[in-house]
Amino acid sequence: MGSRNTLRRVLAGAVVVAAAMTAALGGATAASAHDSLVSSSPAEGESVSSLSEVSLDFSANLLGYDGGNIVIVLGPDGRHYESECAALAGPNLTTAVALGDPGDYSIEWRAVSSDGHPVSGVIPFTYTGVSTSAGSDTSVCASAAGETAAPVESAPASDGGAPSGLVIGLLAGGGVLVLVVVLIVIIVRTRPRED
């Protein structure tokens, strides 16, 4: 009778451990997904005849680290056409622009995801309107962000070596697995022997 109660307690413990392991691994998968760009204005490949502001919408609220959220607009001549630093409002980044001659432009952006990791990308578009600016050799935000005129995609995208949510979840799951094995060994060793 005593061995049945011990077996029931151990099985109940194993069920709790398995549920905890499933929750840890499920949370790790969710934590490893960074926020993504949902839409932009102008959209990728779009042709516009007038533009005073670039707007980027993300899948979650971004973090407002100083200099972490950057939007630059480069013209066909390689000059900068953003006239203000990027403004953050929840999941939305905007920056005012004054474009130059018609041609192919690109929006290069970097944002700090809600999980603390930087995400970045480039959105090409075509401008067909009249020139409203001569542009600049450097970004208006270069000094504010402590940056040079280097392209956004060259910015480091690492988190300084901190383990990702997936790594933490796998380590936790491995620890739970070891615990289950130890419990099974204890059960087998404490079972009364039948003669």
JSON list of N, CA and C in Angstrom, two decimals, residues 110-179:
[
{"chain": "A", "resi": 110, "resn": "ARG", "atom": "N", "xyz": [16.72, 51.34, -37.92]},
{"chain": "A", "resi": 110, "resn": "ARG", "atom": "CA", "xyz": [17.07, 50.42, -36.84]},
{"chain": "A", "resi": 110, "resn": "ARG", "atom": "C", "xyz": [16.19, 50.78, -35.66]},
{"chain": "A", "resi": 111, "resn": "ALA", "atom": "N", "xyz": [15.60, 49.76, -35.02]},
{"chain": "A", "resi": 111, "resn": "ALA", "atom": "CA", "xyz": [14.71, 49.99, -33.88]},
{"chain": "A", "resi": 111, "resn": "ALA", "atom": "C", "xyz": [15.04, 49.00, -32.78]},
{"chain": "A", "resi": 112, "resn": "VAL", "atom": "N", "xyz": [14.76, 49.41, -31.54]},
{"chain": "A", "resi": 112, "resn": "VAL", "atom": "CA", "xyz": [14.99, 48.52, -30.39]},
{"chain": "A", "resi": 112, "resn": "VAL", "atom": "C", "xyz": [13.69, 47.79, -30.09]},
{"chain": "A", "resi": 113, "resn": "SER", "atom": "N", "xyz": [13.69, 46.49, -30.37]},
{"chain": "A", "resi": 113, "resn": "SER", "atom": "CA", "xyz": [12.53, 45.63, -30.19]},
{"chain": "A", "resi": 113, "resn": "SER", "atom": "C", "xyz": [12.09, 45.62, -28.72]},
{"chain": "A", "resi": 114, "resn": "SER", "atom": "N", "xyz": [10.83, 45.27, -28.46]},
{"chain": "A", "resi": 114, "resn": "SER", "atom": "CA", "xyz": [10.31, 45.26, -27.09]},
{"chain": "A", "resi": 114, "resn": "SER", "atom": "C", "xyz": [11.05, 44.26, -26.21]},
{"chain": "A", "resi": 115, "resn": "ASP", "atom": "N", "xyz": [11.79, 43.29, -26.81]},
{"chain": "A", "resi": 115, "resn": "ASP", "atom": "CA", "xyz": [12.58, 42.35, -26.00]},
{"chain": "A", "resi": 115, "resn": "ASP", "atom": "C", "xyz": [14.01, 42.86, -25.80]},
{"chain": "A", "resi": 116, "resn": "GLY", "atom": "N", "xyz": [14.30, 44.09, -26.26]},
{"chain": "A", "resi": 116, "resn": "GLY", "atom": "CA", "xyz": [15.61, 44.69, -26.06]},
{"chain": "A", "resi": 116, "resn": "GLY", "atom": "C", "xyz": [16.60, 44.46, -27.19]},
{"chain": "A", "resi": 117, "resn": "HIS", "atom": "N", "xyz": [16.25, 43.63, -28.15]},
{"chain": "A", "resi": 117, "resn": "HIS", "atom": "CA", "xyz": [17.16, 43.35, -29.27]},
{"chain": "A", "resi": 117, "resn": "HIS", "atom": "C", "xyz": [16.91, 44.32, -30.42]},
{"chain": "A", "resi": 118, "resn": "PRO", "atom": "N", "xyz": [17.97, 44.78, -31.08]},
{"chain": "A", "resi": 118, "resn": "PRO", "atom": "CA", "xyz": [17.78, 45.67, -32.23]},
{"chain": "A", "resi": 118, "resn": "PRO", "atom": "C", "xyz": [17.34, 44.89, -33.47]},
{"chain": "A", "resi": 119, "resn": "VAL", "atom": "N", "xyz": [16.46, 45.50, -34.24]},
{"chain": "A", "resi": 119, "resn": "VAL", "atom": "CA", "xyz": [16.05, 44.97, -35.54]},
{"chain": "A", "resi": 119, "resn": "VAL", "atom": "C", "xyz": [16.29, 46.09, -36.55]},
{"chain": "A", "resi": 120, "resn": "SER", "atom": "N", "xyz": [16.54, 45.73, -37.81]},
{"chain": "A", "resi": 120, "resn": "SER", "atom": "CA", "xyz": [16.83, 46.76, -38.81]},
{"chain": "A", "resi": 120, "resn": "SER", "atom": "C", "xyz": [16.38, 46.31, -40.19]},
{"chain": "A", "resi": 121, "resn": "GLY", "atom": "N", "xyz": [16.36, 47.27, -41.10]},
{"chain": "A", "resi": 121, "resn": "GLY", "atom": "CA", "xyz": [15.98, 46.95, -42.46]},
{"chain": "A", "resi": 121, "resn": "GLY", "atom": "C", "xyz": [16.13, 48.15, -43.38]},
{"chain": "A", "resi": 122, "resn": "VAL", "atom": "N", "xyz": [15.84, 47.92, -44.67]},
{"chain": "A", "resi": 122, "resn": "VAL", "atom": "CA", "xyz": [15.93, 48.97, -45.68]},
{"chain": "A", "resi": 122, "resn": "VAL", "atom": "C", "xyz": [14.66, 48.90, -46.52]},
{"chain": "A", "resi": 123, "resn": "ILE", "atom": "N", "xyz": [14.07, 50.07, -46.80]},
{"chain": "A", "resi": 123, "resn": "ILE", "atom": "CA", "xyz": [12.85, 50.16, -47.60]},
{"chain": "A", "resi": 123, "resn": "ILE", "atom": "C", "xyz": [13.14, 51.07, -48.80]},
{"chain": "A", "resi": 124, "resn": "PRO", "atom": "N", "xyz": [13.25, 50.51, -50.00]},
{"chain": "A", "resi": 124, "resn": "PRO", "atom": "CA", "xyz": [13.46, 51.35, -51.18]},
{"chain": "A", "resi": 124, "resn": "PRO", "atom": "C", "xyz": [12.13, 51.93, -51.68]},
{"chain": "A", "resi": 125, "resn": "PHE", "atom": "N", "xyz": [12.19, 53.17, -52.18]},
{"chain": "A", "resi": 125, "resn": "PHE", "atom": "CA", "xyz": [11.02, 53.78, -52.81]},
{"chain": "A", "resi": 125, "resn": "PHE", "atom": "C", "xyz": [11.51, 54.77, -53.86]},
{"chain": "A", "resi": 126, "resn": "THR", "atom": "N", "xyz": [10.59, 55.23, -54.70]},
{"chain": "A", "resi": 126, "resn": "THR", "atom": "CA", "xyz": [10.94, 56.17, -55.77]},
{"chain": "A", "resi": 126, "resn": "THR", "atom": "C", "xyz": [10.22, 57.49, -55.55]},
{"chain": "A", "resi": 127, "resn": "TYR", "atom": "N", "xyz": [10.96, 58.57, -55.71]},
{"chain": "A", "resi": 127, "resn": "TYR", "atom": "CA", "xyz": [10.39, 59.91, -55.58]},
{"chain": "A", "resi": 127, "resn": "TYR", "atom": "C", "xyz": [10.29, 60.54, -56.96]},
{"chain": "A", "resi": 128, "resn": "THR", "atom": "N", "xyz": [9.10, 61.06, -57.31]},
{"chain": "A", "resi": 128, "resn": "THR", "atom": "CA", "xyz": [8.89, 61.65, -58.63]},
{"chain": "A", "resi": 128, "resn": "THR", "atom": "C", "xyz": [8.56, 63.14, -58.57]},
{"chain": "A", "resi": 129, "resn": "GLY", "atom": "N", "xyz": [8.59, 63.72, -57.36]},
{"chain": "A", "resi": 129, "resn": "GLY", "atom": "CA", "xyz": [8.21, 65.12, -57.19]},
{"chain": "A", "resi": 129, "resn": "GLY", "atom": "C", "xyz": [9.36, 66.09, -57.43]},
{"chain": "A", "resi": 130, "resn": "VAL", "atom": "N", "xyz": [9.14, 67.33, -57.02]},
{"chain": "A", "resi": 130, "resn": "VAL", "atom": "CA", "xyz": [10.15, 68.38, -57.19]},
{"chain": "A", "resi": 130, "resn": "VAL", "atom": "C", "xyz": [11.04, 68.44, -55.96]},
{"chain": "A", "resi": 131, "resn": "SER", "atom": "N", "xyz": [12.25, 68.92, -56.15]},
{"chain": "A", "resi": 131, "resn": "SER", "atom": "CA", "xyz": [13.23, 69.00, -55.07]},
{"chain": "A", "resi": 131, "resn": "SER", "atom": "C", "xyz": [12.82, 70.05, -54.04]},
{"chain": "A", "resi": 132, "resn": "THR", "atom": "N", "xyz": [12.89, 69.67, -52.76]},
{"chain": "A", "resi": 132, "resn": "THR", "atom": "CA", "xyz": [12.60, 70.62, -51.67]},
{"chain": "A", "resi": 132, "resn": "THR", "atom": "C", "xyz": [13.81, 70.78, -50.75]},
{"chain": "A", "resi": 133, "resn": "SER", "atom": "N", "xyz": [14.93, 70.09, -51.08]},
{"chain": "A", "resi": 133, "resn": "SER", "atom": "CA", "xyz": [16.10, 70.14, -50.22]},
{"chain": "A", "resi": 133, "resn": "SER", "atom": "C", "xyz": [17.33, 69.72, -51.00]},
{"chain": "A", "resi": 134, "resn": "ALA", "atom": "N", "xyz": [18.48, 70.24, -50.57]},
{"chain": "A", "resi": 134, "resn": "ALA", "atom": "CA", "xyz": [19.76, 69.83, -51.17]},
{"chain": "A", "resi": 134, "resn": "ALA", "atom": "C", "xyz": [20.35, 68.63, -50.42]},
{"chain": "A", "resi": 135, "resn": "GLY", "atom": "N", "xyz": [19.73, 68.25, -49.30]},
{"chain": "A", "resi": 135, "resn": "GLY", "atom": "CA", "xyz": [20.24, 67.13, -48.53]},
{"chain": "A", "resi": 135, "resn": "GLY", "atom": "C", "xyz": [21.46, 67.50, -47.72]},
{"chain": "A", "resi": 136, "resn": "SER", "atom": "N", "xyz": [22.04, 66.50, -47.06]},
{"chain": "A", "resi": 136, "resn": "SER", "atom": "CA", "xyz": [23.20, 66.71, -46.20]},
{"chain": "A", "resi": 136, "resn": "SER", "atom": "C", "xyz": [24.15, 65.54, -46.31]},
{"chain": "A", "resi": 137, "resn": "ASP", "atom": "N", "xyz": [25.43, 65.81, -46.08]},
{"chain": "A", "resi": 137, "resn": "ASP", "atom": "CA", "xyz": [26.42, 64.72, -46.12]},
{"chain": "A", "resi": 137, "resn": "ASP", "atom": "C", "xyz": [26.27, 63.77, -44.95]},
{"chain": "A", "resi": 138, "resn": "THR", "atom": "N", "xyz": [25.75, 64.26, -43.83]},
{"chain": "A", "resi": 138, "resn": "THR", "atom": "CA", "xyz": [25.57, 63.43, -42.63]},
{"chain": "A", "resi": 138, "resn": "THR", "atom": "C", "xyz": [24.15, 63.55, -42.13]},
{"chain": "A", "resi": 139, "resn": "SER", "atom": "N", "xyz": [23.76, 62.62, -41.29]},
{"chain": "A", "resi": 139, "resn": "SER", "atom": "CA", "xyz": [22.42, 62.64, -40.72]},
{"chain": "A", "resi": 139, "resn": "SER", "atom": "C", "xyz": [22.30, 63.76, -39.69]},
{"chain": "A", "resi": 140, "resn": "VAL", "atom": "N", "xyz": [21.14, 64.39, -39.63]},
{"chain": "A", "resi": 140, "resn": "VAL", "atom": "CA", "xyz": [20.90, 65.42, -38.61]},
{"chain": "A", "resi": 140, "resn": "VAL", "atom": "C", "xyz": [20.95, 64.83, -37.21]},
{"chain": "A", "resi": 141, "resn": "CYS", "atom": "N", "xyz": [20.82, 63.52, -37.10]},
{"chain": "A", "resi": 141, "resn": "CYS", "atom": "CA", "xyz": [20.83, 62.85, -35.79]},
{"chain": "A", "resi": 141, "resn": "CYS", "atom": "C", "xyz": [22.17, 62.22, -35.46]},
{"chain": "A", "resi": 142, "resn": "ALA", "atom": "N", "xyz": [23.17, 62.40, -36.31]},
{"chain": "A", "resi": 142, "resn": "ALA", "atom": "CA", "xyz": [24.47, 61.75, -36.07]},
{"chain": "A", "resi": 142, "resn": "ALA", "atom": "C", "xyz": [25.07, 62.19, -34.75]},
{"chain": "A", "resi": 143, "resn": "SER", "atom": "N", "xyz": [25.03, 63.47, -34.44]},
{"chain": "A", "resi": 143, "resn": "SER", "atom": "CA", "xyz": [25.63, 63.94, -33.19]},
{"chain": "A", "resi": 143, "resn": "SER", "atom": "C", "xyz": [24.76, 63.58, -32.00]},
{"chain": "A", "resi": 144, "resn": "ALA", "atom": "N", "xyz": [23.43, 63.63, -32.18]},
{"chain": "A", "resi": 144, "resn": "ALA", "atom": "CA", "xyz": [22.53, 63.31, -31.08]},
{"chain": "A", "resi": 144, "resn": "ALA", "atom": "C", "xyz": [22.64, 61.85, -30.68]},
{"chain": "A", "resi": 145, "resn": "ALA", "atom": "N", "xyz": [22.86, 60.98, -31.64]},
{"chain": "A", "resi": 145, "resn": "ALA", "atom": "CA", "xyz": [22.93, 59.54, -31.36]},
{"chain": "A", "resi": 145, "resn": "ALA", "atom": "C", "xyz": [24.36, 59.08, -31.15]},
{"chain": "A", "resi": 146, "resn": "GLY", "atom": "N", "xyz": [25.33, 60.00, -31.27]},
{"chain": "A", "resi": 146, "resn": "GLY", "atom": "CA", "xyz": [26.73, 59.60, -31.12]},
{"chain": "A", "resi": 146, "resn": "GLY", "atom": "C", "xyz": [27.17, 58.72, -32.26]},
{"chain": "A", "resi": 147, "resn": "GLU", "atom": "N", "xyz": [26.57, 58.90, -33.44]},
{"chain": "A", "resi": 147, "resn": "GLU", "atom": "CA", "xyz": [26.85, 58.06, -34.59]},
{"chain": "A", "resi": 147, "resn": "GLU", "atom": "C", "xyz": [27.53, 58.87, -35.68]},
{"chain": "A", "resi": 148, "resn": "THR", "atom": "N", "xyz": [28.16, 58.17, -36.59]},
{"chain": "A", "resi": 148, "resn": "THR", "atom": "CA", "xyz": [28.69, 58.80, -37.79]},
{"chain": "A", "resi": 148, "resn": "THR", "atom": "C", "xyz": [27.66, 58.60, -38.90]},
{"chain": "A", "resi": 149, "resn": "ALA", "atom": "N", "xyz": [28.01, 58.92, -40.11]},
{"chain": "A", "resi": 149, "resn": "ALA", "atom": "CA", "xyz": [27.07, 58.75, -41.22]},
{"chain": "A", "resi": 149, "resn": "ALA", "atom": "C", "xyz": [27.08, 57.33, -41.77]},
{"chain": "A", "resi": 150, "resn": "ALA", "atom": "N", "xyz": [27.58, 56.38, -40.99]},
{"chain": "A", "resi": 150, "resn": "ALA", "atom": "CA", "xyz": [27.63, 54.98, -41.43]},
{"chain": "A", "resi": 150, "resn": "ALA", "atom": "C", "xyz": [26.23, 54.45, -41.65]},
{"chain": "A", "resi": 151, "resn": "PRO", "atom": "N", "xyz": [26.05, 53.52, -42.60]},
{"chain": "A", "resi": 151, "resn": "PRO", "atom": "CA", "xyz": [24.72, 52.96, -42.84]},
{"chain": "A", "resi": 151, "resn": "PRO", "atom": "C", "xyz": [24.17, 52.28, -41.60]},
{"chain": "A", "resi": 152, "resn": "VAL", "atom": "N", "xyz": [22.85, 52.31, -41.46]},
{"chain": "A", "resi": 152, "resn": "VAL", "atom": "CA", "xyz": [22.19, 51.72, -40.30]},
{"chain": "A", "resi": 152, "resn": "VAL", "atom": "C", "xyz": [22.51, 50.25, -40.17]},
{"chain": "A", "resi": 153, "resn": "GLU", "atom": "N", "xyz": [22.55, 49.50, -41.30]},
{"chain": "A", "resi": 153, "resn": "GLU", "atom": "CA", "xyz": [22.74, 48.06, -41.19]},
{"chain": "A", "resi": 153, "resn": "GLU", "atom": "C", "xyz": [24.12, 47.67, -40.66]},
{"chain": "A", "resi": 154, "resn": "SER", "atom": "N", "xyz": [25.06, 48.63, -40.62]},
{"chain": "A", "resi": 154, "resn": "SER", "atom": "CA", "xyz": [26.37, 48.30, -40.08]},
{"chain": "A", "resi": 154, "resn": "SER", "atom": "C", "xyz": [26.41, 48.41, -38.57]},
{"chain": "A", "resi": 155, "resn": "ALA", "atom": "N", "xyz": [25.31, 48.89, -37.97]},
{"chain": "A", "resi": 155, "resn": "ALA", "atom": "CA", "xyz": [25.26, 49.01, -36.52]},
{"chain": "A", "resi": 155, "resn": "ALA", "atom": "C", "xyz": [25.24, 47.63, -35.89]},
{"chain": "A", "resi": 156, "resn": "PRO", "atom": "N", "xyz": [25.88, 47.45, -34.72]},
{"chain": "A", "resi": 156, "resn": "PRO", "atom": "CA", "xyz": [25.90, 46.13, -34.11]},
{"chain": "A", "resi": 156, "resn": "PRO", "atom": "C", "xyz": [24.51, 45.68, -33.73]},
{"chain": "A", "resi": 157, "resn": "ALA", "atom": "N", "xyz": [24.22, 44.40, -34.01]},
{"chain": "A", "resi": 157, "resn": "ALA", "atom": "CA", "xyz": [22.90, 43.86, -33.70]},
{"chain": "A", "resi": 157, "resn": "ALA", "atom": "C", "xyz": [22.98, 42.80, -32.63]},
{"chain": "A", "resi": 158, "resn": "SER", "atom": "N", "xyz": [24.01, 42.84, -31.82]},
{"chain": "A", "resi": 158, "resn": "SER", "atom": "CA", "xyz": [24.11, 41.84, -30.76]},
{"chain": "A", "resi": 158, "resn": "SER", "atom": "C", "xyz": [23.62, 42.43, -29.46]},
{"chain": "A", "resi": 159, "resn": "ASP", "atom": "N", "xyz": [23.37, 41.58, -28.49]},
{"chain": "A", "resi": 159, "resn": "ASP", "atom": "CA", "xyz": [22.89, 42.04, -27.20]},
{"chain": "A", "resi": 159, "resn": "ASP", "atom": "C", "xyz": [24.00, 41.98, -26.16]},
{"chain": "A", "resi": 160, "resn": "GLY", "atom": "N", "xyz": [25.25, 42.00, -26.59]},
{"chain": "A", "resi": 160, "resn": "GLY", "atom": "CA", "xyz": [26.36, 42.01, -25.65]},
{"chain": "A", "resi": 160, "resn": "GLY", "atom": "C", "xyz": [26.64, 40.65, -25.05]},
{"chain": "A", "resi": 161, "resn": "GLY", "atom": "N", "xyz": [26.17, 39.59, -25.68]},
{"chain": "A", "resi": 161, "resn": "GLY", "atom": "CA", "xyz": [26.49, 38.25, -25.20]},
{"chain": "A", "resi": 161, "resn": "GLY", "atom": "C", "xyz": [25.48, 37.69, -24.21]},
{"chain": "A", "resi": 162, "resn": "ALA", "atom": "N", "xyz": [24.40, 38.40, -23.93]},
{"chain": "A", "resi": 162, "resn": "ALA", "atom": "CA", "xyz": [23.39, 37.89, -23.00]},
{"chain": "A", "resi": 162, "resn": "ALA", "atom": "C", "xyz": [22.69, 36.70, -23.65]},
{"chain": "A", "resi": 163, "resn": "PRO", "atom": "N", "xyz": [22.36, 35.66, -22.87]},
{"chain": "A", "resi": 163, "resn": "PRO", "atom": "CA", "xyz": [21.70, 34.50, -23.46]},
{"chain": "A", "resi": 163, "resn": "PRO", "atom": "C", "xyz": [20.29, 34.84, -23.93]},
{"chain": "A", "resi": 164, "resn": "SER", "atom": "N", "xyz": [19.90, 34.24, -25.04]},
{"chain": "A", "resi": 164, "resn": "SER", "atom": "CA", "xyz": [18.55, 34.48, -25.57]},
{"chain": "A", "resi": 164, "resn": "SER", "atom": "C", "xyz": [17.53, 33.69, -24.76]},
{"chain": "A", "resi": 165, "resn": "GLY", "atom": "N", "xyz": [16.26, 34.03, -24.96]},
{"chain": "A", "resi": 165, "resn": "GLY", "atom": "CA", "xyz": [15.19, 33.31, -24.27]},
{"chain": "A", "resi": 165, "resn": "GLY", "atom": "C", "xyz": [15.18, 31.83, -24.61]},
{"chain": "A", "resi": 166, "resn": "LEU", "atom": "N", "xyz": [15.54, 31.49, -25.86]},
{"chain": "A", "resi": 166, "resn": "LEU", "atom": "CA", "xyz": [15.58, 30.10, -26.27]},
{"chain": "A", "resi": 166, "resn": "LEU", "atom": "C", "xyz": [16.65, 29.33, -25.50]},
{"chain": "A", "resi": 167, "resn": "VAL", "atom": "N", "xyz": [17.82, 29.93, -25.36]},
{"chain": "A", "resi": 167, "resn": "VAL", "atom": "CA", "xyz": [18.91, 29.27, -24.62]},
{"chain": "A", "resi": 167, "resn": "VAL", "atom": "C", "xyz": [18.52, 29.06, -23.17]},
{"chain": "A", "resi": 168, "resn": "ILE", "atom": "N", "xyz": [17.92, 30.08, -22.55]},
{"chain": "A", "resi": 168, "resn": "ILE", "atom": "CA", "xyz": [17.49, 29.96, -21.15]},
{"chain": "A", "resi": 168, "resn": "ILE", "atom": "C", "xyz": [16.44, 28.86, -21.02]},
{"chain": "A", "resi": 169, "resn": "GLY", "atom": "N", "xyz": [15.48, 28.82, -21.96]},
{"chain": "A", "resi": 169, "resn": "GLY", "atom": "CA", "xyz": [14.45, 27.79, -21.92]},
{"chain": "A", "resi": 169, "resn": "GLY", "atom": "C", "xyz": [15.01, 26.40, -22.08]},
{"chain": "A", "resi": 170, "resn": "LEU", "atom": "N", "xyz": [15.98, 26.23, -22.99]},
{"chain": "A", "resi": 170, "resn": "LEU", "atom": "CA", "xyz": [16.60, 24.92, -23.17]},
{"chain": "A", "resi": 170, "resn": "LEU", "atom": "C", "xyz": [17.38, 24.49, -21.93]},
{"chain": "A", "resi": 171, "resn": "LEU", "atom": "N", "xyz": [18.07, 25.44, -21.29]},
{"chain": "A", "resi": 171, "resn": "LEU", "atom": "CA", "xyz": [18.79, 25.11, -20.06]},
{"chain": "A", "resi": 171, "resn": "LEU", "atom": "C", "xyz": [17.81, 24.70, -18.95]},
{"chain": "A", "resi": 172, "resn": "ALA", "atom": "N", "xyz": [16.70, 25.44, -18.83]},
{"chain": "A", "resi": 172, "resn": "ALA", "atom": "CA", "xyz": [15.70, 25.11, -17.82]},
{"chain": "A", "resi": 172, "resn": "ALA", "atom": "C", "xyz": [15.09, 23.73, -18.11]},
{"chain": "A", "resi": 173, "resn": "GLY", "atom": "N", "xyz": [14.79, 23.49, -19.40]},
{"chain": "A", "resi": 173, "resn": "GLY", "atom": "CA", "xyz": [14.23, 22.19, -19.78]},
{"chain": "A", "resi": 173, "resn": "GLY", "atom": "C", "xyz": [15.19, 21.05, -19.49]},
{"chain": "A", "resi": 174, "resn": "GLY", "atom": "N", "xyz": [16.49, 21.29, -19.75]},
{"chain": "A", "resi": 174, "resn": "GLY", "atom": "CA", "xyz": [17.49, 20.26, -19.43]},
{"chain": "A", "resi": 174, "resn": "GLY", "atom": "C", "xyz": [17.55, 19.98, -17.94]},
{"chain": "A", "resi": 175, "resn": "GLY", "atom": "N", "xyz": [17.45, 21.03, -17.14]},
{"chain": "A", "resi": 175, "resn": "GLY", "atom": "CA", "xyz": [17.45, 20.85, -15.67]},
{"chain": "A", "resi": 175, "resn": "GLY", "atom": "C", "xyz": [16.25, 20.05, -15.21]},
{"chain": "A", "resi": 176, "resn": "VAL", "atom": "N", "xyz": [15.09, 20.33, -15.81]},
{"chain": "A", "resi": 176, "resn": "VAL", "atom": "CA", "xyz": [13.87, 19.59, -15.46]},
{"chain": "A", "resi": 176, "resn": "VAL", "atom": "C", "xyz": [14.01, 18.13, -15.86]},
{"chain": "A", "resi": 177, "resn": "LEU", "atom": "N", "xyz": [14.58, 17.87, -17.02]},
{"chain": "A", "resi": 177, "resn": "LEU", "atom": "CA", "xyz": [14.78, 16.50, -17.48]},
{"chain": "A", "resi": 177, "resn": "LEU", "atom": "C", "xyz": [15.68, 15.72, -16.52]},
{"chain": "A", "resi": 178, "resn": "VAL", "atom": "N", "xyz": [16.75, 16.36, -16.06]},
{"chain": "A", "resi": 178, "resn": "VAL", "atom": "CA", "xyz": [17.65, 15.73, -15.09]},
{"chain": "A", "resi": 178, "resn": "VAL", "atom": "C", "xyz": [16.88, 15.42, -13.81]},
{"chain": "A", "resi": 179, "resn": "LEU", "atom": "N", "xyz": [16.03, 16.34, -13.35]},
{"chain": "A", "resi": 179, "resn": "LEU", "atom": "CA", "xyz": [15.23, 16.12, -12.15]},
{"chain": "A", "resi": 179, "resn": "LEU", "atom": "C", "xyz": [14.31, 14.92, -12.30]}
]
